[in-house]
GROMACS .gro file of C-alpha atoms in nm:
model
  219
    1UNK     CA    1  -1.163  -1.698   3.370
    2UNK     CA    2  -0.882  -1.384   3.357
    3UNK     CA    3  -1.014  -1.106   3.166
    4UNK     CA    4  -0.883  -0.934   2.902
    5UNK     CA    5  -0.721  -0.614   2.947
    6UNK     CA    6  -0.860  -0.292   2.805
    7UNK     CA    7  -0.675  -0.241   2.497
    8UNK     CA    8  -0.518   0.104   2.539
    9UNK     CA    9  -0.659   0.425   2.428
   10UNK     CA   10  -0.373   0.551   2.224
   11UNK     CA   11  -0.403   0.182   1.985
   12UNK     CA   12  -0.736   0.249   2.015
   13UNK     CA   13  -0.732   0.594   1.870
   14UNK     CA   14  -0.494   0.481   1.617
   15UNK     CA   15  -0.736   0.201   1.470
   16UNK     CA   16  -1.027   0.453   1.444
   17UNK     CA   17  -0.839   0.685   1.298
   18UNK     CA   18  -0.703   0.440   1.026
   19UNK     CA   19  -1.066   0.329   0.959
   20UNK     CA   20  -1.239   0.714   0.948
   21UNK     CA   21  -0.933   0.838   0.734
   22UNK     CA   22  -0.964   0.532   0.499
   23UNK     CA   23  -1.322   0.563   0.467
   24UNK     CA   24  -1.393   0.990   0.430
   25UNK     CA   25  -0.995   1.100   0.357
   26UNK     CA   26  -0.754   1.229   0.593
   27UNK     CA   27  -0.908   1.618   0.507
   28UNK     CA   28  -1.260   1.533   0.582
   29UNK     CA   29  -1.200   1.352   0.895
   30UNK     CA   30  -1.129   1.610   1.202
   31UNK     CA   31  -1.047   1.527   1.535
   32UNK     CA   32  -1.336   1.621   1.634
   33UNK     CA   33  -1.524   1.342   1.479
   34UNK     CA   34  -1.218   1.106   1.583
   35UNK     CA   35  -1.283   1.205   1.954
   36UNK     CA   36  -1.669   1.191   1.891
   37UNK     CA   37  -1.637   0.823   1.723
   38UNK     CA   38  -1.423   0.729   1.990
   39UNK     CA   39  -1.686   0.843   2.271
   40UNK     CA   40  -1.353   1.008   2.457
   41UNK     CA   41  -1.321   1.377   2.495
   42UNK     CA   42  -1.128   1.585   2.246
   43UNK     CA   43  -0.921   1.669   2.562
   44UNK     CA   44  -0.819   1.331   2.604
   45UNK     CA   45  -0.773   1.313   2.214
   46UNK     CA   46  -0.473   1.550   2.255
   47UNK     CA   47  -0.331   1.434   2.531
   48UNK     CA   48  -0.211   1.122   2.357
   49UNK     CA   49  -0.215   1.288   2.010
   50UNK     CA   50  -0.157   1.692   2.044
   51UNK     CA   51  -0.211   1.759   1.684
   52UNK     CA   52  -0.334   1.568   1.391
   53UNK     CA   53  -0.016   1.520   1.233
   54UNK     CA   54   0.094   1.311   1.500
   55UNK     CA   55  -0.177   1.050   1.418
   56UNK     CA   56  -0.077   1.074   1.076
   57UNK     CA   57   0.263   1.034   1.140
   58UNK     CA   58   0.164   0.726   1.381
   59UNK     CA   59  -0.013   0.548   1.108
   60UNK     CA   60   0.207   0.602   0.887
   61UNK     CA   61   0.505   0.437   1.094
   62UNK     CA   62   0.315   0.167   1.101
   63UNK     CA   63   0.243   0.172   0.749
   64UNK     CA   64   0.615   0.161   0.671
   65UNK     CA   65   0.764  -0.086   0.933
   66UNK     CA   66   0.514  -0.336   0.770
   67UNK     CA   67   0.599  -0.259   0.438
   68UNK     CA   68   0.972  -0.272   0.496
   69UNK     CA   69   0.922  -0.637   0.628
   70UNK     CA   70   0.793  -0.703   0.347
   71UNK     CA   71   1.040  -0.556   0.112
   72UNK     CA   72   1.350  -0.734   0.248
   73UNK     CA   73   1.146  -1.060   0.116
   74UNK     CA   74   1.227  -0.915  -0.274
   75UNK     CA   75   1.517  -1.152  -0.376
   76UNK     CA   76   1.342  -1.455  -0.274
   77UNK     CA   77   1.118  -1.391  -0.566
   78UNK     CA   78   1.224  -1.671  -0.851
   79UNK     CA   79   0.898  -1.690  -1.069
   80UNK     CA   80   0.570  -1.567  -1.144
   81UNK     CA   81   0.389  -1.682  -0.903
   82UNK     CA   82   0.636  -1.611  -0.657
   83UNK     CA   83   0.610  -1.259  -0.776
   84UNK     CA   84   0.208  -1.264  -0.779
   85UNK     CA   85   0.203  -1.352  -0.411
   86UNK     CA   86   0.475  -1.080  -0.348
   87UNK     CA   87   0.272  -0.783  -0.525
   88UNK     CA   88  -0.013  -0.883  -0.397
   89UNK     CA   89   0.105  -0.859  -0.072
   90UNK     CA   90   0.248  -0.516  -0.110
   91UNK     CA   91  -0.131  -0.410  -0.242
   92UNK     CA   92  -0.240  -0.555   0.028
   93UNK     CA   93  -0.037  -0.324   0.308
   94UNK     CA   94  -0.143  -0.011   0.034
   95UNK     CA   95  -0.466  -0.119   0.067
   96UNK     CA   96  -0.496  -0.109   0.462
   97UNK     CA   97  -0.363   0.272   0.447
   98UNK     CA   98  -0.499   0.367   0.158
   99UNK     CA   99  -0.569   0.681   0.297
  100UNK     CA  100  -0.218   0.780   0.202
  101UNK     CA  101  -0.226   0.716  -0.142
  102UNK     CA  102  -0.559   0.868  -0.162
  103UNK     CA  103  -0.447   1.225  -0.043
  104UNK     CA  104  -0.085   1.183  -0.138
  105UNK     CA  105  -0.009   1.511  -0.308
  106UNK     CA  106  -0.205   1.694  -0.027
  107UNK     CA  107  -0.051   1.495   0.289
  108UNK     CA  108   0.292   1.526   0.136
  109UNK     CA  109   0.247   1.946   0.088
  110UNK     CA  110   0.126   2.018   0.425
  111UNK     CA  111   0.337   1.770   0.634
  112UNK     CA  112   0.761   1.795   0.569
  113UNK     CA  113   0.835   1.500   0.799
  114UNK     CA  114   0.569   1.290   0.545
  115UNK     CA  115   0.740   1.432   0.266
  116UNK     CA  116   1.151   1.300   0.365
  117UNK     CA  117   0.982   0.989   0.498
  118UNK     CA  118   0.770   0.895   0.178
  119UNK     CA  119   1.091   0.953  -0.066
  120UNK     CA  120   1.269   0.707   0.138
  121UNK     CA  121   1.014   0.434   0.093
  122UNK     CA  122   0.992   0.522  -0.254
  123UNK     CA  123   1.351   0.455  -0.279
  124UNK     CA  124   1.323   0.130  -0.107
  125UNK     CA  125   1.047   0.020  -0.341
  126UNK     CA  126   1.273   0.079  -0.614
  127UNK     CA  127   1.534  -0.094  -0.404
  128UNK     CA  128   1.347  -0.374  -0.402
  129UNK     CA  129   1.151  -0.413  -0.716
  130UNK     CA  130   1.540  -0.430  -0.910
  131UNK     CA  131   1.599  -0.713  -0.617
  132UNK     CA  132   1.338  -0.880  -0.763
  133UNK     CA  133   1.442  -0.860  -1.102
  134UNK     CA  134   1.804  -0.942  -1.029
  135UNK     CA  135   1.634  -1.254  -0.883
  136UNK     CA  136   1.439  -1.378  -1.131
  137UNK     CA  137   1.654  -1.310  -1.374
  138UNK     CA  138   1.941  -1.493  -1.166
  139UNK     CA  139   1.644  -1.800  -1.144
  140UNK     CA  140   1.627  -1.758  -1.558
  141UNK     CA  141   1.272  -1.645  -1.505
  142UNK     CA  142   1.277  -1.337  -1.686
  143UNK     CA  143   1.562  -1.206  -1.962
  144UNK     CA  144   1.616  -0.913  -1.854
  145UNK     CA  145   1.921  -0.626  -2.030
  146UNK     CA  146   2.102  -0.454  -1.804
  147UNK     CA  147   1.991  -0.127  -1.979
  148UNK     CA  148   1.639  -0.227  -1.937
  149UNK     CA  149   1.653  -0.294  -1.551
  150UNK     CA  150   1.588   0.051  -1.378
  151UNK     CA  151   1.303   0.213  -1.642
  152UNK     CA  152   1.134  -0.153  -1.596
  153UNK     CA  153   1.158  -0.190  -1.193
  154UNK     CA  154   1.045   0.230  -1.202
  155UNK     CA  155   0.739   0.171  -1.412
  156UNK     CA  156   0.633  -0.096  -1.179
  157UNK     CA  157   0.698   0.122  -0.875
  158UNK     CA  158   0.476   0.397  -1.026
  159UNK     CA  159   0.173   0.107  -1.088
  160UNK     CA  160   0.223   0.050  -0.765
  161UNK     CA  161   0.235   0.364  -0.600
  162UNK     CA  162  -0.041   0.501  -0.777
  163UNK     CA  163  -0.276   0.221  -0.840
  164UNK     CA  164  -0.561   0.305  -0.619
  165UNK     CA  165  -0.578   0.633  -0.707
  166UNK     CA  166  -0.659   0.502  -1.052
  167UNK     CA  167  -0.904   0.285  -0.911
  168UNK     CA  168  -1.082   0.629  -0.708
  169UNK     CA  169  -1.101   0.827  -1.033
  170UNK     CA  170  -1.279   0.560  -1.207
  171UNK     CA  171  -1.506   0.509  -0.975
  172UNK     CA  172  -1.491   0.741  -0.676
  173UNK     CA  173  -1.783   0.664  -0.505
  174UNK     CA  174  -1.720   0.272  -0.483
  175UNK     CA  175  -1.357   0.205  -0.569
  176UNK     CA  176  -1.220   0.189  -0.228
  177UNK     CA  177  -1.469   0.070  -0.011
  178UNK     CA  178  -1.384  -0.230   0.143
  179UNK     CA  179  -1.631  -0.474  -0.086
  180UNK     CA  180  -1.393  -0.373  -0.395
  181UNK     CA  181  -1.036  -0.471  -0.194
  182UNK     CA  182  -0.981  -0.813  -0.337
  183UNK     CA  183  -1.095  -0.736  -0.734
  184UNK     CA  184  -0.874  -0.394  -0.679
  185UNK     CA  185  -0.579  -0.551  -0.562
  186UNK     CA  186  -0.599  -0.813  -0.792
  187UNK     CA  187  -0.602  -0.605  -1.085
  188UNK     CA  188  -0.347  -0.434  -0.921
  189UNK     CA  189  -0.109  -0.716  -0.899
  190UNK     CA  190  -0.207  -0.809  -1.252
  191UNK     CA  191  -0.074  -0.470  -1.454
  192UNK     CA  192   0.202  -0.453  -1.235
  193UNK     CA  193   0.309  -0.796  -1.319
  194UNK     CA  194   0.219  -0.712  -1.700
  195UNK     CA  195   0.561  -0.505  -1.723
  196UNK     CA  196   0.737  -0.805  -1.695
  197UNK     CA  197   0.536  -1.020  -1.940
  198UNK     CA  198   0.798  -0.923  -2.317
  199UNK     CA  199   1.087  -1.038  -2.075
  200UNK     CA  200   0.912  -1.363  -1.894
  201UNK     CA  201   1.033  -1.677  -1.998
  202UNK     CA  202   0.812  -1.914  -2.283
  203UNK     CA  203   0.691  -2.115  -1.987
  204UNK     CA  204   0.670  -1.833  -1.717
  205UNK     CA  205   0.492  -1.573  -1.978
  206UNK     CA  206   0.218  -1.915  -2.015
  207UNK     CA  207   0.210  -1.944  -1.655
  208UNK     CA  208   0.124  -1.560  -1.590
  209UNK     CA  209  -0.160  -1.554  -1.862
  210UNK     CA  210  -0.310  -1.895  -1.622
  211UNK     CA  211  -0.259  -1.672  -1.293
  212UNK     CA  212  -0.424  -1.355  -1.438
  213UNK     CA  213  -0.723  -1.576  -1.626
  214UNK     CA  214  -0.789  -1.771  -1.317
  215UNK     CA  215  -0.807  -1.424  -1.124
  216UNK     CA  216  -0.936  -1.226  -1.365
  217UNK     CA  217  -1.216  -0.957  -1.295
  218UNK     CA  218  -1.416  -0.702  -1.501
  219UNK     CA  219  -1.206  -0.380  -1.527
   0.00000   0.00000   0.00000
């Protein structure tokens, strides 16, 4: 029987990072502790990482080339529950580096390369949040006026962008542990997906109110 490679100890860093970041915050994780929870030195540390902002910068091209996959999926949203399983998607990717949306403001202020890169995908949500409203409005899902297209698909970016950190400042010793993902994200999906419910269809608005009851949790 062939054994398995070593993985190598750059994706290896990378994954512990991601886990000690979204568990403590990116602030109150050093490298230090990185290196220690790795059981490497902190000299090998840097020499795959030379400063922290490369790791953070690492994660968070991963965080974006997965979201970006995801985002060019948009206009083949028709219906609700084509747009439940699209949202809940996107939470899901949040959720995995939640980290960032935790210490948004912060990561953004120290780190400029963060900062042009974050606008972008914040532009791309938008992008793709109107795609999905052309689409279901095209699919006569939703009716939709043209005037009321870009303040609806920009409240539902902003739900989505800053979601979790709701979640953390109701509860911030339990809301993002990994126990509360599912009931998070689900009442994530759910308010997002609210926006839409004055311009859903007779049959689409009944439909939502079925997805949301069968899903529902305690707020």
């Amino acid at each position: 029987m062939t054994r398995k490679a070593p993985r190598r100890t750059a994706e290896r860093i990378l994954e512990v990072t991601l886990a000690l970041f979204n568990r403590f915050g990116e602030p109150n994780v050093s490298t230090t502790l990185i290196s220690s929870e790795l059981g490497i030195s902190p000299g090998n540390l840097y020499y795959h990482y030379p400063a922290k902002d490369e790791l953070i910068n690492s994660l968070f091209e991963r965080y974006e080339k997965a979201l970006n996959e995801l985002l060019q999926a948009s206009d083949g949203v028709r219906n609700v529950e084509d747009a439940w399983f699209f949202l809940h998607s996107l939470f899901e990717i949040v959720w995995e580096y939640r980290f960032l949306y935790r210490d948004l403001n912060d990561l953004l202020s120290k780190n400029r390369l963060l900062e042009t890169r974050f606008q972008a995908v914040l532009k791309n949500k938008i992008r793709s949040v109107r795609s999905l409203l052309g689409s279901m409005s095209r699919a006569g899902a939703i009716d939709l006026d043209a005037r009321e297209l870009e303040p609806t698909a920009n409240c539902m970016v902003v739900l989505l962008t800053y979601w979790l950190s709701f979640e953390y400042v109701r509860d911030p010793r339990h809301a993002l542990e990994p126990d509360n993902a599912q009931a998070a994200l689900l009442r994530g999906a759910q308010h997002v997906l609210n926006v839409l419910a004055p311009y859903l269809e007779a049959g689409q608005r009944q439909h939502l109110l079925q997805l949301t009851g069968a899903y529902h949790t305690a707020p």
